[in-house]
Short mmCIF file of C-alpha atoms in Angstrom, two decimals:
data_model
loop_
_atom_site.label_atom_id
_atom_site.label_comp_id
_atom_site.label_asym_id
_atom_site.label_seq_id
_atom_site.Cartn_x
_atom_site.Cartn_y
_atom_site.Cartn_z
CA MET X 1 85.27 23.14 200.90
CA PHE X 2 88.53 25.07 201.08
CA GLN X 3 90.35 22.43 199.22
CA ARG X 4 87.87 22.49 196.35
CA SER X 5 88.05 26.34 195.99
CA ALA X 6 91.88 26.59 196.03
CA PRO X 7 92.26 25.66 192.29
CA ILE X 8 89.71 28.31 191.33
CA VAL X 9 91.51 31.03 193.32
CA ALA X 10 94.82 30.09 191.70
CA ALA X 11 93.27 30.28 188.21
CA LEU X 12 91.82 33.73 188.90
CA LEU X 13 95.22 35.00 190.16
CA PHE X 14 96.92 33.69 186.99
CA LEU X 15 94.41 35.34 184.76
CA SER X 16 94.72 38.65 186.54
CA ALA X 17 98.52 38.54 186.22
CA ALA X 18 98.24 37.76 182.45
CA ILE X 19 95.80 40.61 181.91
CA SER X 20 98.12 42.99 183.84
CA GLY X 21 101.11 41.94 181.73
CA CYS X 22 99.31 42.54 178.40
CA SER X 23 98.25 46.03 179.57
CA GLU X 24 101.80 46.88 180.44
CA GLU X 25 103.10 45.65 177.08
CA LYS X 26 100.43 47.66 175.28
CA SER X 27 101.22 50.80 177.21
CA VAL X 28 104.92 50.40 176.34
CA ALA X 29 104.06 49.96 172.64
CA GLN X 30 101.90 53.07 172.62
CA THR X 31 104.57 55.27 174.25
CA ALA X 32 107.49 54.08 171.93
CA PRO X 33 108.67 56.91 169.52
CA PRO X 34 107.90 56.54 165.82
CA PRO X 35 110.76 55.69 163.40
CA PRO X 36 112.45 58.56 161.52
CA PRO X 37 110.62 59.44 158.31
CA GLN X 38 111.93 58.13 155.06
CA VAL X 39 113.02 60.83 152.55
CA THR X 40 114.86 60.93 149.28
CA VAL X 41 118.16 62.79 149.27
CA ALA X 42 120.63 63.81 146.60
CA LYS X 43 123.38 66.23 145.90
CA PRO X 44 122.75 69.37 143.81
CA VAL X 45 123.30 69.10 140.14
CA LYS X 46 126.29 70.91 138.74
CA LYS X 47 125.77 72.37 135.36
CA VAL X 48 127.01 75.20 133.16
CA VAL X 49 124.05 77.50 132.69
CA THR X 50 123.22 80.80 131.07
CA ASP X 51 121.16 83.42 132.96
CA TYR X 52 118.46 84.98 130.78
CA ASP X 53 116.21 87.98 130.93
CA GLU X 54 112.80 87.78 129.34
CA TYR X 55 110.62 90.56 127.79
CA VAL X 56 107.21 90.71 126.08
CA GLY X 57 106.95 92.42 122.77
CA ARG X 58 105.26 92.49 119.34
CA PHE X 59 106.34 91.48 115.91
CA VAL X 60 106.61 94.21 113.29
CA ALA X 61 107.22 93.93 109.52
CA LEU X 62 110.52 95.16 108.03
CA ASP X 63 108.58 96.83 105.22
CA TYR X 64 105.00 98.07 105.02
CA VAL X 65 103.55 99.50 101.78
CA GLU X 66 100.24 101.04 100.98
CA VAL X 67 99.42 100.35 97.33
CA ARG X 68 98.04 103.51 95.81
CA ALA X 69 97.73 104.58 92.09
CA ARG X 70 99.84 107.30 90.58
CA VAL X 71 97.16 108.05 87.93
CA SER X 72 93.41 108.37 88.19
CA GLY X 73 91.08 106.18 86.20
CA TYR X 74 88.61 103.23 86.40
CA LEU X 75 89.86 100.01 87.87
CA ASP X 76 89.95 97.41 85.07
CA LYS X 77 91.59 94.26 86.47
CA ILE X 78 92.78 92.71 89.78
CA HIS X 79 95.61 90.21 89.49
CA PHE X 80 95.82 88.67 93.06
CA THR X 81 93.86 86.70 95.63
CA ASP X 82 93.29 88.36 98.94
CA GLY X 83 95.99 87.35 101.44
CA GLN X 84 98.27 85.63 99.02
CA MET X 85 102.09 85.94 99.00
CA VAL X 86 103.52 88.25 96.33
CA LYS X 87 107.04 88.94 94.94
CA VAL X 88 108.52 92.21 93.77
CA GLY X 89 107.19 93.02 90.30
CA ASP X 90 104.08 90.78 90.49
CA PRO X 91 101.07 92.53 88.80
CA LEU X 92 98.38 93.62 91.30
CA PHE X 93 96.01 96.08 89.61
CA THR X 94 95.29 97.43 86.09
CA ILE X 95 93.62 100.81 85.56
CA ASP X 96 91.90 101.30 82.21
CA ARG X 97 94.72 101.93 79.77
CA ARG X 98 92.76 103.38 76.84
CA PRO X 99 92.68 107.06 77.83
CA PHE X 100 96.42 106.99 78.57
CA GLN X 101 97.22 105.17 75.36
CA ALA X 102 95.30 107.89 73.47
CA ALA X 103 97.23 110.60 75.34
CA LEU X 104 100.50 108.88 74.39
CA ASP X 105 99.51 108.69 70.73
CA GLN X 106 98.60 112.37 70.77
CA ALA X 107 101.96 113.27 72.39
CA GLN X 108 103.80 111.27 69.72
CA ALA X 109 101.82 113.08 66.97
CA SER X 110 102.88 116.42 68.57
CA ILE X 111 106.51 115.36 68.17
CA ALA X 112 105.99 114.63 64.54
CA GLN X 113 104.22 117.92 64.05
CA GLY X 114 106.98 119.77 65.89
CA LYS X 115 109.70 118.22 63.82
CA ALA X 116 107.90 119.21 60.60
CA ASN X 117 107.69 122.77 61.74
CA LEU X 118 111.35 122.64 62.79
CA ALA X 119 112.38 121.39 59.40
CA PHE X 120 110.55 124.22 57.70
CA ALA X 121 111.99 126.83 60.05
CA GLU X 122 115.49 125.57 59.47
CA ALA X 123 115.12 125.63 55.74
CA ASP X 124 113.63 129.07 55.73
CA LEU X 125 116.45 130.27 57.94
CA GLU X 126 119.11 128.71 55.60
CA ARG X 127 117.59 130.52 52.60
CA GLY X 128 117.59 133.81 54.38
CA LYS X 129 121.27 133.44 55.28
CA ASN X 130 122.12 133.08 51.56
CA LEU X 131 120.41 136.34 50.61
CA PRO X 132 122.09 139.74 50.69
CA VAL X 133 121.01 141.54 53.85
CA GLY X 134 119.71 145.05 53.18
CA THR X 135 118.79 144.56 49.49
CA VAL X 136 116.80 141.33 49.20
CA ILE X 137 116.10 140.60 52.88
CA THR X 138 116.09 142.90 55.78
CA GLN X 139 117.91 142.23 59.04
CA GLN X 140 114.61 142.15 60.89
CA THR X 141 113.21 139.43 58.60
CA LEU X 142 116.40 137.40 59.14
CA ASP X 143 116.12 137.79 62.90
CA GLN X 144 112.53 136.59 62.72
CA ARG X 145 113.56 133.39 60.90
CA VAL X 146 116.25 132.73 63.53
CA GLN X 147 113.67 133.20 66.21
CA ALA X 148 111.11 130.86 64.38
CA GLU X 149 113.76 128.13 64.11
CA ARG X 150 114.49 128.27 67.82
CA VAL X 151 110.77 128.18 68.71
CA ALA X 152 110.32 125.17 66.53
CA GLN X 153 113.20 123.47 68.24
CA ALA X 154 111.78 124.18 71.73
CA ASN X 155 108.31 122.94 70.58
CA VAL X 156 110.03 119.55 69.63
CA THR X 157 111.65 119.37 73.00
CA ALA X 158 108.38 120.06 74.81
CA ALA X 159 106.55 117.45 72.71
CA GLU X 160 109.16 114.91 73.60
CA ALA X 161 108.81 115.65 77.25
CA SER X 162 105.04 115.39 77.00
CA THR X 163 105.51 111.99 75.28
CA ARG X 164 107.67 110.73 78.14
CA GLN X 165 105.05 111.86 80.64
CA ALA X 166 102.27 110.22 78.71
CA SER X 167 104.36 107.02 78.54
CA LEU X 168 104.95 107.15 82.30
CA ASP X 169 101.20 107.60 82.85
CA LEU X 170 100.45 104.63 80.67
CA GLU X 171 103.02 102.60 82.58
CA PHE X 172 101.41 103.69 85.93
CA THR X 173 98.19 102.01 84.90
CA GLU X 174 99.88 98.73 85.72
CA LEU X 175 100.40 98.55 89.54
CA THR X 176 102.95 95.97 90.59
CA ALA X 177 104.20 94.84 94.00
CA PRO X 178 107.05 97.13 95.21
CA ILE X 179 108.12 94.56 97.92
CA SER X 180 107.80 90.88 98.52
CA GLY X 181 105.44 89.79 101.26
CA ARG X 182 101.79 89.11 102.06
CA ILE X 183 99.16 91.25 100.51
CA GLY X 184 95.99 92.12 102.35
CA ASP X 185 92.44 92.33 100.91
CA ARG X 186 91.48 94.49 98.05
CA ARG X 187 89.91 97.76 99.13
CA VAL X 188 88.32 98.64 95.71
CA SER X 189 86.32 96.48 93.30
CA ILE X 190 86.63 96.44 89.56
CA GLY X 191 84.76 99.29 87.86
CA ASN X 192 85.31 101.86 90.60
CA LEU X 193 87.01 105.19 90.02
CA VAL X 194 90.49 105.27 91.43
CA THR X 195 91.97 108.59 92.51
CA GLY X 196 95.69 108.70 91.94
CA GLY X 197 98.51 111.24 92.28
CA THR X 198 100.83 112.34 95.05
CA SER X 199 98.33 114.19 97.31
CA GLY X 200 96.77 112.80 100.42
CA ASN X 201 93.38 112.15 98.78
CA THR X 202 94.54 109.14 96.73
CA THR X 203 92.60 105.85 96.87
CA LEU X 204 94.05 103.08 99.04
CA LEU X 205 93.91 99.85 97.00
CA ALA X 206 95.72 97.31 99.27
CA THR X 207 98.55 96.94 101.77
CA ILE X 208 101.58 94.65 101.68
CA VAL X 209 103.80 93.65 104.64
CA SER X 210 107.06 91.84 104.31
CA VAL X 211 107.20 88.41 105.99
CA ASP X 212 110.79 87.01 105.89
CA PRO X 213 112.66 88.14 107.85
CA ILE X 214 110.54 89.73 110.47
CA ARG X 215 111.37 92.07 113.45
CA PHE X 216 110.45 91.85 117.13
CA GLU X 217 110.34 95.05 119.13
CA PHE X 218 110.47 95.27 122.96
CA THR X 219 111.62 97.58 125.74
CA MET X 220 114.23 96.90 128.45
CA ASP X 221 115.19 98.76 131.61
CA GLU X 222 118.37 100.66 131.96
CA ALA X 223 120.16 98.18 134.21
CA SER X 224 119.47 95.33 131.79
CA TYR X 225 120.69 97.49 128.87
CA LEU X 226 123.99 98.06 130.66
CA ARG X 227 124.38 94.36 131.32
CA TYR X 228 123.90 93.54 127.69
CA LEU X 229 126.56 96.07 126.77
CA ASP X 230 128.98 94.29 129.09
CA ALA X 231 128.00 90.90 127.61
CA ALA X 232 128.53 92.22 124.13
CA SER X 233 131.95 93.58 125.03
CA VAL X 234 132.98 90.04 126.13
CA LYS X 235 132.07 88.71 122.67
CA ARG X 236 133.31 91.60 120.62
CA ALA X 237 135.93 94.27 121.12
CA ASP X 238 133.81 96.96 119.41
CA SER X 239 131.13 97.11 122.13
CA VAL X 240 130.09 100.55 120.77
CA ASP X 241 127.92 98.52 118.38
CA ARG X 242 125.43 98.68 121.30
CA GLY X 243 124.94 94.93 121.71
CA LEU X 244 124.27 94.03 118.10
CA SER X 245 126.11 90.74 118.37
CA LEU X 246 123.87 89.32 121.12
CA ASP X 247 121.79 86.27 120.21
CA ALA X 248 118.11 86.13 121.10
CA ASP X 249 115.56 83.35 121.44
CA LEU X 250 111.79 83.75 121.23
CA LYS X 251 108.62 81.85 121.88
CA LEU X 252 104.98 82.46 121.03
CA ILE X 253 102.06 82.26 123.39
CA ASN X 254 101.41 78.55 122.64
CA ASP X 255 105.09 77.50 122.49
CA LYS X 256 106.47 75.56 125.41
CA ASP X 257 110.08 76.44 124.70
CA PHE X 258 112.06 79.15 122.89
CA VAL X 259 112.16 77.57 119.48
CA HIS X 260 112.84 80.64 117.37
CA HIS X 261 116.42 81.96 117.16
CA GLY X 262 117.63 85.32 116.02
CA HIS X 263 119.84 88.21 117.03
CA ILE X 264 119.56 91.81 118.21
CA ASP X 265 120.05 94.17 115.30
CA PHE X 266 119.09 97.51 116.88
CA VAL X 267 119.02 99.39 120.14
CA ASP X 268 117.62 102.90 120.27
CA ASN X 269 119.90 105.85 120.71
CA ALA X 270 118.29 107.24 123.94
CA ILE X 271 116.54 106.04 127.07
CA ASN X 272 112.99 107.30 127.58
CA PRO X 273 113.22 109.56 130.62
CA SER X 274 109.60 109.08 131.58
CA SER X 275 109.74 105.22 131.75
CA GLY X 276 113.43 104.58 132.16
CA THR X 277 113.37 102.09 129.39
CA ILE X 278 115.08 101.85 126.06
CA ARG X 279 113.72 100.22 122.81
CA GLY X 280 115.33 97.15 121.39
CA ARG X 281 114.77 95.18 118.27
CA ALA X 282 115.58 91.61 117.11
CA VAL X 283 115.45 89.89 113.75
CA PHE X 284 114.10 86.41 113.18
CA LYS X 285 113.76 84.21 110.08
CA ASN X 286 110.20 83.52 109.03
CA ALA X 287 110.40 81.33 105.94
CA ASP X 288 107.07 79.65 106.65
CA GLY X 289 105.29 82.95 107.38
CA ARG X 290 104.03 81.80 110.77
CA LEU X 291 105.27 84.86 112.61
CA THR X 292 102.84 87.67 111.86
CA PRO X 293 103.20 91.42 112.40
CA GLY X 294 101.24 92.45 115.57
CA MET X 295 101.63 89.12 117.14
CA PHE X 296 102.68 88.87 120.86
CA GLY X 297 105.83 87.02 121.84
CA ARG X 298 108.35 86.52 124.63
CA ILE X 299 112.02 87.06 123.92
CA ARG X 300 114.96 86.07 126.08
CA ILE X 301 118.48 87.44 126.05
CA ALA X 302 121.54 86.18 127.91
CA SER X 303 122.43 88.67 130.58
CA HIS X 304 125.69 86.96 131.65
CA PRO X 305 128.26 84.71 130.06
CA PRO X 306 127.73 81.00 130.78
CA GLU X 307 128.87 79.82 134.22
CA GLU X 308 128.77 76.72 136.44
CA ALA X 309 125.80 76.65 138.89
CA LEU X 310 124.01 74.37 141.37
CA LEU X 311 120.51 73.26 140.60
CA VAL X 312 117.85 71.62 142.71
CA PRO X 313 114.15 70.84 142.19
CA ASP X 314 111.52 73.24 143.44
CA ASP X 315 110.09 70.49 145.61
CA ALA X 316 113.30 70.62 147.65
CA ILE X 317 112.79 74.28 148.61
CA GLY X 318 110.84 75.39 151.66
CA THR X 319 109.53 78.77 152.69
CA GLU X 320 110.04 80.43 156.07
CA GLN X 321 108.18 83.77 155.86
CA VAL X 322 110.18 85.55 153.23
CA ARG X 323 113.24 83.35 153.26
CA LYS X 324 113.83 80.19 151.22
CA PHE X 325 115.64 77.16 152.57
CA VAL X 326 116.62 73.54 151.90
CA LEU X 327 117.06 70.82 154.40
CA ALA X 328 120.56 69.32 154.29
CA VAL X 329 121.19 65.94 155.93
CA ASP X 330 124.39 65.55 157.87
CA LYS X 331 126.41 62.40 158.67
CA ASN X 332 124.19 61.67 161.63
CA ASN X 333 121.10 61.79 159.38
CA VAL X 334 119.89 64.95 161.05
CA ALA X 335 118.03 67.46 158.79
CA LYS X 336 119.32 71.01 159.15
CA PRO X 337 117.97 74.07 157.28
CA LYS X 338 120.23 75.98 154.91
CA TYR X 339 118.91 79.31 153.66
CA VAL X 340 119.44 79.89 149.97
CA THR X 341 119.12 82.56 147.26
CA LEU X 342 117.05 81.37 144.26
CA GLY X 343 117.88 81.94 140.58
CA PRO X 344 115.90 81.12 137.44
CA VAL X 345 114.45 77.73 136.45
CA ILE X 346 116.58 75.92 133.79
CA ASP X 347 115.58 72.56 132.40
CA GLY X 348 113.06 72.10 135.14
CA LEU X 349 115.48 72.72 137.99
CA ARG X 350 115.95 75.84 140.13
CA VAL X 351 119.30 77.57 140.17
CA ILE X 352 120.73 78.26 143.61
CA THR X 353 122.94 81.34 143.52
CA ALA X 354 123.90 81.31 147.17
CA GLY X 355 123.71 79.36 150.36
CA LEU X 356 124.53 75.79 149.04
CA THR X 357 127.64 73.82 148.17
CA ALA X 358 128.17 70.93 145.78
CA ASP X 359 129.01 68.62 148.77
CA ASP X 360 125.70 69.19 150.55
CA THR X 361 123.19 66.35 150.63
CA ILE X 362 119.65 67.72 150.66
CA ILE X 363 116.08 66.27 150.84
CA VAL X 364 114.50 66.31 147.37
CA ASN X 365 111.35 64.32 148.22
CA GLY X 366 109.51 64.18 151.49
CA LEU X 367 110.26 67.68 152.75
CA MET X 368 106.81 68.10 154.33
CA ARG X 369 107.37 65.02 156.60
CA VAL X 370 110.48 66.45 158.22
CA ARG X 371 111.06 69.06 160.93
CA PRO X 372 114.37 70.98 161.05
CA GLY X 373 116.67 69.29 163.59
CA SER X 374 114.97 65.89 163.45
CA LYS X 375 116.37 62.62 162.29
CA VAL X 376 115.47 61.02 158.91
CA THR X 377 115.92 57.78 157.07
CA PRO X 378 117.64 58.84 153.92
CA GLN X 379 117.23 57.10 150.59
CA GLN X 380 119.64 58.08 147.84
CA ALA X 381 118.15 59.20 144.58
CA THR X 382 119.17 57.26 141.49
CA ALA X 383 118.37 57.87 137.81
CA ASP X 384 119.80 58.04 134.31
CA ALA X 385 122.79 60.39 134.40
CA SER X 386 121.70 61.91 131.10
CA ASN X 387 118.70 63.58 132.70
CA PRO X 388 119.75 66.00 135.49
CA LYS X 389 116.22 66.44 136.70
CA ASP X 390 115.64 62.68 137.06
CA GLN X 391 118.85 62.39 139.10
CA MET X 392 117.14 64.26 141.87
CA VAL X 393 113.63 62.88 141.93
CA ARG X 394 113.75 59.16 141.28
CA THR X 395 114.53 56.57 143.90
CA ASN X 396 115.15 52.79 144.02
#
């Protein structure tokens, strides 16, 4: 009996030992530490960059004209289409010319009449001068003829002046564009009475705004204004020109980049004491007429001369309360925080103004998988050298 049960007992003991060994191996596997996380590392990109300040403002036209008549009359013709581009001298409106032509003809007739009277007065005076004074003609009569000749001469001069005025009034019936630009809609239809003159009750017929070039107005704070003066003095010795040599770039609301290029042409002569700002103005070319007065835009101006800087992607930057940091990997593959000061974003990369050196190797991908002070498995970023941003985000 015992001999037959011995093999069974041995088998049970072997099975128990095997199960115990497997449990121990499983326990060891569960308590083994995980491998260091894989991260992508790279050195900061070195690049010569320019620091810019940006401001929001509006476009304004160089010239704005209200088209009003100088003479009153009924509107006879309109020579433009609402909203079209016009040039200096292009005909716009015609006021009924007939009354003014009649007035000119009458004034010219007055000249002829005055000259006839003058000729008679001159001849009458000449005859009187040839007669003996006191016997045939009295001194009073001679004086009267002198006075008549002078009055006739004055009447001719007055008639000539009236003719010039009548000619001007006739000319004023043709209203032409005083500036080149885009005209608005007509405010008066043909057949309506137009009130002209120089008083404030004249009829507004249309408006014209110049298009090319166009101005952009904005306001800047006092500190920025002083920086621009310093930047202008670097470019030009006569910095008293108040920064007029500074270039400016601009983009519209739907532009992705600053595609319009111009220059600062004016800075106001005083800072507003209530707001602490000063008004600036830039000029931009607008040959296609896309930039429209009243339109919003964003302008940028270089606040400092170009200088070499270090740039990293925003994904490489972490936040600790109010401080910003990057994780630098040392020679032992340990991630250590380095607190940095951030600058603007240029070409998709963030400028680091302090806290980082060109020799540092930082984590640019996988920052959320790493705790400061822990080991990592670094993988060097590689990319086309012509794209600084790709150099820091692509890996093999």
